[in-house]
Coordinates of N, CA and C in Angstrom, one line a residue:
X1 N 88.8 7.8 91.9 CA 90.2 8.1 92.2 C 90.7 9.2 91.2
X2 N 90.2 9.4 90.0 CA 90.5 10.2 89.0 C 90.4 11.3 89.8
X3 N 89.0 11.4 90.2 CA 88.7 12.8 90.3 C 89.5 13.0 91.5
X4 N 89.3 12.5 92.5 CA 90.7 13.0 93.6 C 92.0 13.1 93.0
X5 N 92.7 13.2 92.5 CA 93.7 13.7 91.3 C 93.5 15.0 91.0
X6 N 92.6 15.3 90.6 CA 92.1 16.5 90.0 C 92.1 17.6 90.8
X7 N 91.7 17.5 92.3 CA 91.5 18.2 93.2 C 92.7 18.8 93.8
X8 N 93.5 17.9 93.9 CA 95.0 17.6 94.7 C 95.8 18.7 93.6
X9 N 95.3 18.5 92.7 CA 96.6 19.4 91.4 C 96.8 20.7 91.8
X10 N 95.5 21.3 92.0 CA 95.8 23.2 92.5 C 95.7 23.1 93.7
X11 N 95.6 22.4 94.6 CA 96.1 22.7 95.8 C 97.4 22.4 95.9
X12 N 98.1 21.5 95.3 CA 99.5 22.0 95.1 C 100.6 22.8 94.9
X13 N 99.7 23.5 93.6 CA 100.2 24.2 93.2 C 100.6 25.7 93.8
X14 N 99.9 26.1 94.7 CA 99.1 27.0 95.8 C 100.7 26.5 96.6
X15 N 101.3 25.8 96.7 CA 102.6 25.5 97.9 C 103.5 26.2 97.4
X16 N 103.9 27.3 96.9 CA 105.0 27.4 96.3 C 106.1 27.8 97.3
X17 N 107.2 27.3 97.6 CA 108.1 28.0 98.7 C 109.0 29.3 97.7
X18 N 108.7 30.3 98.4 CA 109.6 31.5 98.2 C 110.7 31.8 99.2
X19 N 111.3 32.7 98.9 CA 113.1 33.3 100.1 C 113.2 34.3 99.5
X20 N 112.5 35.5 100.5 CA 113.2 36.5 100.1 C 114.8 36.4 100.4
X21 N 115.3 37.7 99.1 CA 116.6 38.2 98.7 C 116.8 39.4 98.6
X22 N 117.4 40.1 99.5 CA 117.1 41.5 99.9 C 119.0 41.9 99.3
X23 N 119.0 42.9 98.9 CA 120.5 43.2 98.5 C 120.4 44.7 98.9
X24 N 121.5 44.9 99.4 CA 121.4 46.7 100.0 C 122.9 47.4 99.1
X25 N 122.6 48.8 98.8 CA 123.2 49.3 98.1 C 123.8 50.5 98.3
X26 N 125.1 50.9 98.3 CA 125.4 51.9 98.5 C 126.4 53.0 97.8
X27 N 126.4 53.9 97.3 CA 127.3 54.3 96.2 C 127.6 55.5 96.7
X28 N 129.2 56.3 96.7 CA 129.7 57.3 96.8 C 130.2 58.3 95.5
X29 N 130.2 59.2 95.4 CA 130.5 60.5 94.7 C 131.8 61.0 95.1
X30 N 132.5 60.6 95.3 CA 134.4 61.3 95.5 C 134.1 62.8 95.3
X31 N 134.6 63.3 96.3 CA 134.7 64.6 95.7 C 135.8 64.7 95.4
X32 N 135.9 66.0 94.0 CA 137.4 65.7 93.1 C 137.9 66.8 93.4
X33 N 139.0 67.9 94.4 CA 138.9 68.9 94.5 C 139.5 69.7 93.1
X34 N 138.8 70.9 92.9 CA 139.3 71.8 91.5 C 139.5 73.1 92.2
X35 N 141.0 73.2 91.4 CA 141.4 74.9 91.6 C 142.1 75.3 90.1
X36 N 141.6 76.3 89.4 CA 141.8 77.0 88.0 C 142.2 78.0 88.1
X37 N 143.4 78.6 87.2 CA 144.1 79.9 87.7 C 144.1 80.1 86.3
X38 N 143.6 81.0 85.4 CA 143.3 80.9 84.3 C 143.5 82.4 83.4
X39 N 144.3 83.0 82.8 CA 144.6 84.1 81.9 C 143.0 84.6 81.0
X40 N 142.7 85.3 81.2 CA 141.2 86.0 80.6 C 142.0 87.7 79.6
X41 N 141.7 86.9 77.9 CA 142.1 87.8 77.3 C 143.7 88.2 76.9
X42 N 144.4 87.6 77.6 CA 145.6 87.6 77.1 C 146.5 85.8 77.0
X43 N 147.3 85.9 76.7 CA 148.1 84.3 76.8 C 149.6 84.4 77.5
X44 N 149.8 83.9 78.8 CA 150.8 83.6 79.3 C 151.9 83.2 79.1
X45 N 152.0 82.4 77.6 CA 153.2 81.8 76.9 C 153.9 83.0 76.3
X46 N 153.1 84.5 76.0 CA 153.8 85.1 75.4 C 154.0 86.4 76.2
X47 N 155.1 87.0 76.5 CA 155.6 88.4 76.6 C 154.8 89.2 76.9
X48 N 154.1 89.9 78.0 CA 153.5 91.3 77.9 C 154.2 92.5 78.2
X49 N 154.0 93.0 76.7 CA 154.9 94.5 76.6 C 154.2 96.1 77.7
X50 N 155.2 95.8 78.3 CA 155.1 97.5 79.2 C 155.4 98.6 77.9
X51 N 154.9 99.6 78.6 CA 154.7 100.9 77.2 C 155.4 101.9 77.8
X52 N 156.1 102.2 77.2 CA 157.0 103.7 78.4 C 155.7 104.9 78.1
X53 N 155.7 105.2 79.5 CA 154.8 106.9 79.7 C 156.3 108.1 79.9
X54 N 156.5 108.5 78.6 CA 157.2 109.4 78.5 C 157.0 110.6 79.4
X55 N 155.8 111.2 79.7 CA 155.5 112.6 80.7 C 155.9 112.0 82.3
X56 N 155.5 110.7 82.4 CA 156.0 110.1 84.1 C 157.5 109.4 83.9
X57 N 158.0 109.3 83.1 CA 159.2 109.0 83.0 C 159.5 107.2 83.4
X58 N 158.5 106.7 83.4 CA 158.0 105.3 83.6 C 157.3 104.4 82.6
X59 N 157.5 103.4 82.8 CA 156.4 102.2 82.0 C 154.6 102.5 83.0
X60 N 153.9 102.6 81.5 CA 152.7 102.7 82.0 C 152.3 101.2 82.7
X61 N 151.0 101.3 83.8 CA 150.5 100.2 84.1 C 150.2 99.4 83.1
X62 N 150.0 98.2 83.5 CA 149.6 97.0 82.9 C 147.9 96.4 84.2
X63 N 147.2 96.0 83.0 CA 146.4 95.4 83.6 C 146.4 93.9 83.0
X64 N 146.0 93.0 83.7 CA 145.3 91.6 83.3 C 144.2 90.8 84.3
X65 N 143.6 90.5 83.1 CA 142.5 89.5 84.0 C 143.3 88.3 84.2
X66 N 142.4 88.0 85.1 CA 142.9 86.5 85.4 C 141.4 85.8 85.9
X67 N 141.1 84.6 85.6 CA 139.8 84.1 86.3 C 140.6 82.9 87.5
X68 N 140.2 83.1 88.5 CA 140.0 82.2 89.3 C 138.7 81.4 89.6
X69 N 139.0 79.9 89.7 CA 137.7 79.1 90.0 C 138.4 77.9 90.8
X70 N 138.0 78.1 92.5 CA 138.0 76.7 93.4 C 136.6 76.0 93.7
X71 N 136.3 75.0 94.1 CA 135.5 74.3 94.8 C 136.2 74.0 96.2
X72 N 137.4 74.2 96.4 CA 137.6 73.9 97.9 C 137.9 74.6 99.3
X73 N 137.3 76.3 98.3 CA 137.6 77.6 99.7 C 138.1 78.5 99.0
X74 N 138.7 79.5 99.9 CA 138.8 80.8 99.4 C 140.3 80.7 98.0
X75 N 140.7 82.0 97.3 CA 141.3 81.8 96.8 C 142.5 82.9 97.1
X76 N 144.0 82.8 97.6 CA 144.5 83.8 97.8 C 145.6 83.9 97.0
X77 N 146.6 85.0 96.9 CA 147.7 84.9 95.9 C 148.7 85.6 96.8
X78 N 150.0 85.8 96.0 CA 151.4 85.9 96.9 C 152.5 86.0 95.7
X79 N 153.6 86.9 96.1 CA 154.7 87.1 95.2 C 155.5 85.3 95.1
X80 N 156.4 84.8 94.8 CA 156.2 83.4 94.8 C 157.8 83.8 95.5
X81 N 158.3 84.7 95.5 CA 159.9 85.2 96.8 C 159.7 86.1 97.7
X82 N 160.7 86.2 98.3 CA 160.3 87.8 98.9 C 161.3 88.8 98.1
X83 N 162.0 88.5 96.8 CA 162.6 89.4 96.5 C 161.8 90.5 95.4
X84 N 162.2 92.0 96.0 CA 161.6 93.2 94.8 C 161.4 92.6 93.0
X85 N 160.2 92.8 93.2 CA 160.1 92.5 91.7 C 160.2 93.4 90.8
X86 N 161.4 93.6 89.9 CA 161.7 94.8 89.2 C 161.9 94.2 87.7
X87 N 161.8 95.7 87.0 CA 162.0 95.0 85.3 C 163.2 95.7 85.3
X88 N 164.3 94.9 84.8 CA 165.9 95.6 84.7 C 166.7 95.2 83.3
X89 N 167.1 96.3 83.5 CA 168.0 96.8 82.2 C 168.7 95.7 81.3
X90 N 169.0 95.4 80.2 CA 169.5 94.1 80.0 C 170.6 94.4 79.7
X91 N 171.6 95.5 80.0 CA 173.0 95.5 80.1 C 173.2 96.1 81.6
X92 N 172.8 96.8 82.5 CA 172.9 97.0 83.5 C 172.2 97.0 84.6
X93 N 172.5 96.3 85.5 CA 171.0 95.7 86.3 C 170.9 96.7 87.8
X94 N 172.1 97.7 87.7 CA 171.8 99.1 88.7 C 170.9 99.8 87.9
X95 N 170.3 99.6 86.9 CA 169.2 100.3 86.0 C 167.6 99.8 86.1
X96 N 166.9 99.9 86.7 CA 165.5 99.1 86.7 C 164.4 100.3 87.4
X97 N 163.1 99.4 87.4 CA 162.3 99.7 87.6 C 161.8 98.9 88.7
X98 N 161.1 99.8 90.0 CA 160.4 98.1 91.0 C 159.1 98.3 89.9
X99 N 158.4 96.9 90.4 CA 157.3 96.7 89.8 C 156.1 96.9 91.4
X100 N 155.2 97.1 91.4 CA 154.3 97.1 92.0 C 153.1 96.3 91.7
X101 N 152.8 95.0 92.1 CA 151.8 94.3 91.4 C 150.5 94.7 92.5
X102 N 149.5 94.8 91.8 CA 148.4 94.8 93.0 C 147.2 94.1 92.5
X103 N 146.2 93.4 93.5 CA 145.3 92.7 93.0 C 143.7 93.0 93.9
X104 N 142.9 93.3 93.7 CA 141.8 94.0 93.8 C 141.8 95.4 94.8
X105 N 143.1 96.0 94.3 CA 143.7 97.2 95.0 C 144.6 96.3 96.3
X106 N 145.3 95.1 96.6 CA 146.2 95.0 97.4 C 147.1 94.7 97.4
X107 N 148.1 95.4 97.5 CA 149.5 95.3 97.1 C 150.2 93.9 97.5
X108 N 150.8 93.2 96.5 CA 151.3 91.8 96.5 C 152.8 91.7 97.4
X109 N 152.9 91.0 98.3 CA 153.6 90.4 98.7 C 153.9 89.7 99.0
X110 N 155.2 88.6 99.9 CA 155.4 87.5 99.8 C 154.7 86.4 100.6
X111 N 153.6 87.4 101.2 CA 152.6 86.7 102.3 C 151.4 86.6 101.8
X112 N 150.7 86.0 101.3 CA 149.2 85.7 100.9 C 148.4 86.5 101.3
X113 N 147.6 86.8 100.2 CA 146.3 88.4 100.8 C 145.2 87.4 99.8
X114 N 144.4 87.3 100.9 CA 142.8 87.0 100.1 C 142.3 87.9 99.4
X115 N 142.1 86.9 98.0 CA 141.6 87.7 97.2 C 139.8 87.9 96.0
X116 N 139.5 86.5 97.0 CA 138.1 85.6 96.4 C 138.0 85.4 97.5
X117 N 136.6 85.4 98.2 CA 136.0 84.4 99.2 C 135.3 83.0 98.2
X118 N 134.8 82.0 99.2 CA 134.6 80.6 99.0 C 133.3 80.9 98.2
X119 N 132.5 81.2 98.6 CA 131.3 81.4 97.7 C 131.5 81.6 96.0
X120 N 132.4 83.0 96.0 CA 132.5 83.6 95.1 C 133.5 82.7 93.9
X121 N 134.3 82.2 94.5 CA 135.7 81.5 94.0 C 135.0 80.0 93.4
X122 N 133.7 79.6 93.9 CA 132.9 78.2 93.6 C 132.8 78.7 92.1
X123 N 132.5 79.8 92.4 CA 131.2 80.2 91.1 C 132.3 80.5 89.4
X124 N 133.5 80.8 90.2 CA 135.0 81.7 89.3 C 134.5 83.3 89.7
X125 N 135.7 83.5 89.7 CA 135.8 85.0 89.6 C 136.5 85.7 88.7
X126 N 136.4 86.7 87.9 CA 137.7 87.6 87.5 C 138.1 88.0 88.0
X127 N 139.6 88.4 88.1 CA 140.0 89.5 89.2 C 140.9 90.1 87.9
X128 N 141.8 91.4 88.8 CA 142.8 92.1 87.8 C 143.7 92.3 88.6
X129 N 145.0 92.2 87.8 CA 146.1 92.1 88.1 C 147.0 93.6 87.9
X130 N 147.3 94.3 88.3 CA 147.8 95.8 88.2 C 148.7 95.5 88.0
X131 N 149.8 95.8 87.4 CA 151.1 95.9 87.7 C 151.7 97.3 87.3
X132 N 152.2 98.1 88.3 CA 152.6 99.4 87.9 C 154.4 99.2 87.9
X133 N 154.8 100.4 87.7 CA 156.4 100.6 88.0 C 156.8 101.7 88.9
X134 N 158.0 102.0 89.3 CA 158.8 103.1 90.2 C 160.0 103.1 89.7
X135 N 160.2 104.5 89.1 CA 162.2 104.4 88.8 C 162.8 103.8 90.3
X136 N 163.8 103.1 90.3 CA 164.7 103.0 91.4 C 166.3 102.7 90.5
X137 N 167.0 103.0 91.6 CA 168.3 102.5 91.2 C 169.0 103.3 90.2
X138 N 170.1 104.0 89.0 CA 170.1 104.5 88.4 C 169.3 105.2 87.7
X139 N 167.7 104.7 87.2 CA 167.0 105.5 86.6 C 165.7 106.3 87.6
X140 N 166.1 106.6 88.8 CA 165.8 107.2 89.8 C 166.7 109.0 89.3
X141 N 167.3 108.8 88.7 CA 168.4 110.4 88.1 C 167.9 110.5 86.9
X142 N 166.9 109.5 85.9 CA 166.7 109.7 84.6 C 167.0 108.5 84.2
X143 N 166.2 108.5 83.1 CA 165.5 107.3 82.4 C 167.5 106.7 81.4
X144 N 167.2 105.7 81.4 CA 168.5 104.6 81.1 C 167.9 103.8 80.1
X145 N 168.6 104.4 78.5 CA 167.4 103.7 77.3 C 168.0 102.3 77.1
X146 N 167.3 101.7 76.5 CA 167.8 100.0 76.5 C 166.6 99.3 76.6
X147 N 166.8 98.0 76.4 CA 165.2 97.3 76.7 C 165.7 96.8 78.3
X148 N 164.5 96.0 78.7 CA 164.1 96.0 80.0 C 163.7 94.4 79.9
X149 N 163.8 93.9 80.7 CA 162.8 92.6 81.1 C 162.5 92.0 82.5
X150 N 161.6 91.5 82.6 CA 161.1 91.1 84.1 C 160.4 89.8 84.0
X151 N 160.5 88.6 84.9 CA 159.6 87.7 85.3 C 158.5 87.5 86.9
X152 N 157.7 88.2 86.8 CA 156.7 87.9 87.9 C 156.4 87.2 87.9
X153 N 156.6 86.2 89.3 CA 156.4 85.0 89.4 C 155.4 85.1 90.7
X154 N 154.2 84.3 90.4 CA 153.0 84.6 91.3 C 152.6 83.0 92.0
X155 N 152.4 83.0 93.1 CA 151.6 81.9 93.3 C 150.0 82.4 94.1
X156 N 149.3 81.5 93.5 CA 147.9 81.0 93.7 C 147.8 80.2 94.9
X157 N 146.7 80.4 95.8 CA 146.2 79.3 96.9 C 145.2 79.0 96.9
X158 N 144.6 78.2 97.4 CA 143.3 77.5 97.5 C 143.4 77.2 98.8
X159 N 142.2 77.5 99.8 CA 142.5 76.9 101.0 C 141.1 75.8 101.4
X160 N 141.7 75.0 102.1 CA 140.3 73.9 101.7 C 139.6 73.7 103.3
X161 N 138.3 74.2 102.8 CA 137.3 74.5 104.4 C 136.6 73.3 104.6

């Protein structure tokens, strides 16, 4: 009887009942959309001074970088009114200058002009920002001394493809 005992043990053991447990998994990545409009070289908080060009009778151009960087399409820009953007006299405002902003040679207006495609706008871009002047208004007869001031107000788009 012993020995039948003995026999019986690993053949028992050999029964093991198993269950598989299968678990399935699946995880997402959000996409987070990014659009950056970002000053390259100068700082926005502060003033940029126009320089009078004495022989044109005007403020010389101004240039500025700007980097642009979207992930979600092209990147375009636009005057943020449709009103002339001029820098005017700070005692008389029949005294000014139009401003002429331009951005990879296209003159800014109140209608969006592409200025990055999608590819290029993924990666950032620099662009430059022109801004020239035109006597108008009284100093269209001769220059009107005094200081000057102007806010160009610009908007940025992102368009998402």
């Amino acid at each position: 009887l012993a020995s039948a005992s003995m026999f019986a043990s690993p053949a028992h053991a050999d029964q093991t009942n198993r269950k598989s447990f299968d678990i399935q998994l699946q995880a997402v990545v959000p996409f987070v959309p990014s659009f950056e409009v970002t000053p390259v070289n100068w700082n926005q908080a502060e003033v940029q001074n126009l320089t009078w060009d004495n022989m044109q009778k005007r403020f010389s151009d101004i240039a500025l970088g700007i980097k642009v960087k979207s992930n979600v399409g092209n990147v375009s820009v636009k005057l943020a009114d449709n009103q002339e953007p001029r820098v005017t006299h700070e005692t008389d405002a029949d005294a000014y200058y139009a401003l002429a902003p331009r951005v990879n040679g296209k003159a800014l207006t109140d209608t969006a002009t592409s200025i990055v495609n999608a590819v290029d706008a993924k990666q950032g871009k620099e662009i430059q920002l022109l801004i020239s002047s035109k006597a108008e208004g009284k100093t269209e007869s001769g220059a009107v001394p005094g200081k000057y001031a102007a806010q160009l107000r610009l908007v940025f788009e992102t368009t998402i493809e």
